[in-house]
Amino acid sequence: MEEILLRNVCRWEILEYLDRLEFIEVQDGFYRRGEIEIRLSETIKKSLSSIKIDETKIEISGQQELVEKLLKEIRFHFLRAGG
């Protein structure tokens, strides 16, 4: 299980991206494409100055080569988008 943390990325942006990658939501917050499964959870933390930082954790499990390919796609997308 590998985890990547994306800061300041809106949940809808991730959902839109997963849709473009042809993932299907099988339960609330749980997506699947072939053997790759993604579970999304969103945690909002408040700093001392009351600034909210959205952190979205994406947990991916499945066949190692598929996981690595998806991680590369996600990283490329969010690095390009400035995430």
C-alpha positions as a printed NumPy array, in Angstrom:
array([[  0.   ,   0.   ,   0.   ],
       [  1.514,   3.292,  -1.075],
       [  0.159,   6.66 ,  -0.004],
       [  0.557,  10.065,  -1.572],
       [ -0.498,  13.29 ,   0.081],
       [ -1.757,  16.188,  -1.993],
       [ -2.043,  19.586,  -0.332],
       [ -4.469,  22.317,  -1.342],
       [ -6.198,  20.142,  -3.916],
       [ -9.989,  20.262,  -4.002],
       [-11.82 ,  16.959,  -3.676],
       [-13.84 ,  17.662,  -6.855],
       [-10.595,  18.085,  -8.843],
       [ -9.493,  14.618,  -7.795],
       [-12.921,  13.144,  -8.548],
       [-12.919,  14.793, -11.974],
       [ -9.446,  13.406, -12.661],
       [-10.458,   9.894, -11.555],
       [-13.445,  10.114, -13.889],
       [-11.138,  10.965, -16.8  ],
       [ -9.024,   7.929, -15.888],
       [-12.239,   5.858, -16.131],
       [-12.534,   4.925, -12.459],
       [-15.964,   3.814, -11.291],
       [-17.29 ,   4.684,  -7.827],
       [-18.35 ,   1.381,  -6.254],
       [-19.104,   2.85 ,  -2.801],
       [-18.98 ,   6.319,  -1.299],
       [-15.341,   7.393,  -1.576],
       [-14.24 ,   4.04 ,  -2.986],
       [-13.253,   3.778,  -6.662],
       [-12.104,   0.926,  -8.871],
       [-10.592,   0.535, -12.336],
       [ -9.658,  -3.029, -13.143],
       [ -7.423,  -4.264, -10.318],
       [ -6.653,  -0.802,  -8.965],
       [ -8.652,   0.368,  -5.984],
       [ -8.652,   3.91 ,  -4.619],
       [-10.09 ,   4.974,  -1.291],
       [-10.421,   8.722,  -0.708],
       [-10.606,  10.341,   2.692],
       [-10.504,  14.048,   3.391],
       [ -9.109,  15.636,   6.548],
       [ -9.368,  19.324,   7.269],
       [ -6.873,  20.674,   9.781],
       [ -6.908,  24.135,  11.295],
       [ -3.668,  25.912,  12.021],
       [ -3.268,  28.263,  14.979],
       [ -4.172,  31.165,  12.69 ],
       [ -7.414,  29.385,  11.729],
       [ -6.275,  28.885,   8.134],
       [ -7.747,  25.665,   6.802],
       [ -5.518,  23.302,   4.876],
       [ -7.235,  20.549,   2.935],
       [ -5.253,  17.341,   2.742],
       [ -6.484,  14.459,   0.641],
       [ -4.952,  11.072,   1.152],
       [ -5.158,   8.582,  -1.676],
       [ -4.527,   4.957,  -0.766],
       [ -3.893,   2.659,  -3.675],
       [ -3.658,  -1.113,  -3.618],
       [ -3.476,  -3.671,  -6.378],
       [ -0.983,  -5.108,  -8.815],
       [  2.301,  -3.266,  -8.259],
       [  2.917,  -2.201, -11.878],
       [ -0.638,  -0.818, -12.19 ],
       [ -0.264,   1.075,  -8.915],
       [  3.035,   2.598, -10.052],
       [  1.526,   3.624, -13.397],
       [ -1.44 ,   5.292, -11.704],
       [  0.782,   7.085,  -9.179],
       [  2.845,   8.479, -12.058],
       [ -0.322,   9.678, -13.807],
       [ -1.634,  11.345, -10.654],
       [  1.706,  12.949,  -9.774],
       [  2.138,  14.234, -13.334],
       [ -1.366,  15.712, -13.354],
       [ -1.019,  17.507, -10.03 ],
       [  2.562,  18.66 , -10.565],
       [  1.467,  20.149, -13.878],
       [ -1.553,  21.742, -12.185],
       [  0.683,  23.203,  -9.495],
       [ -0.595,  20.881,  -6.762]])
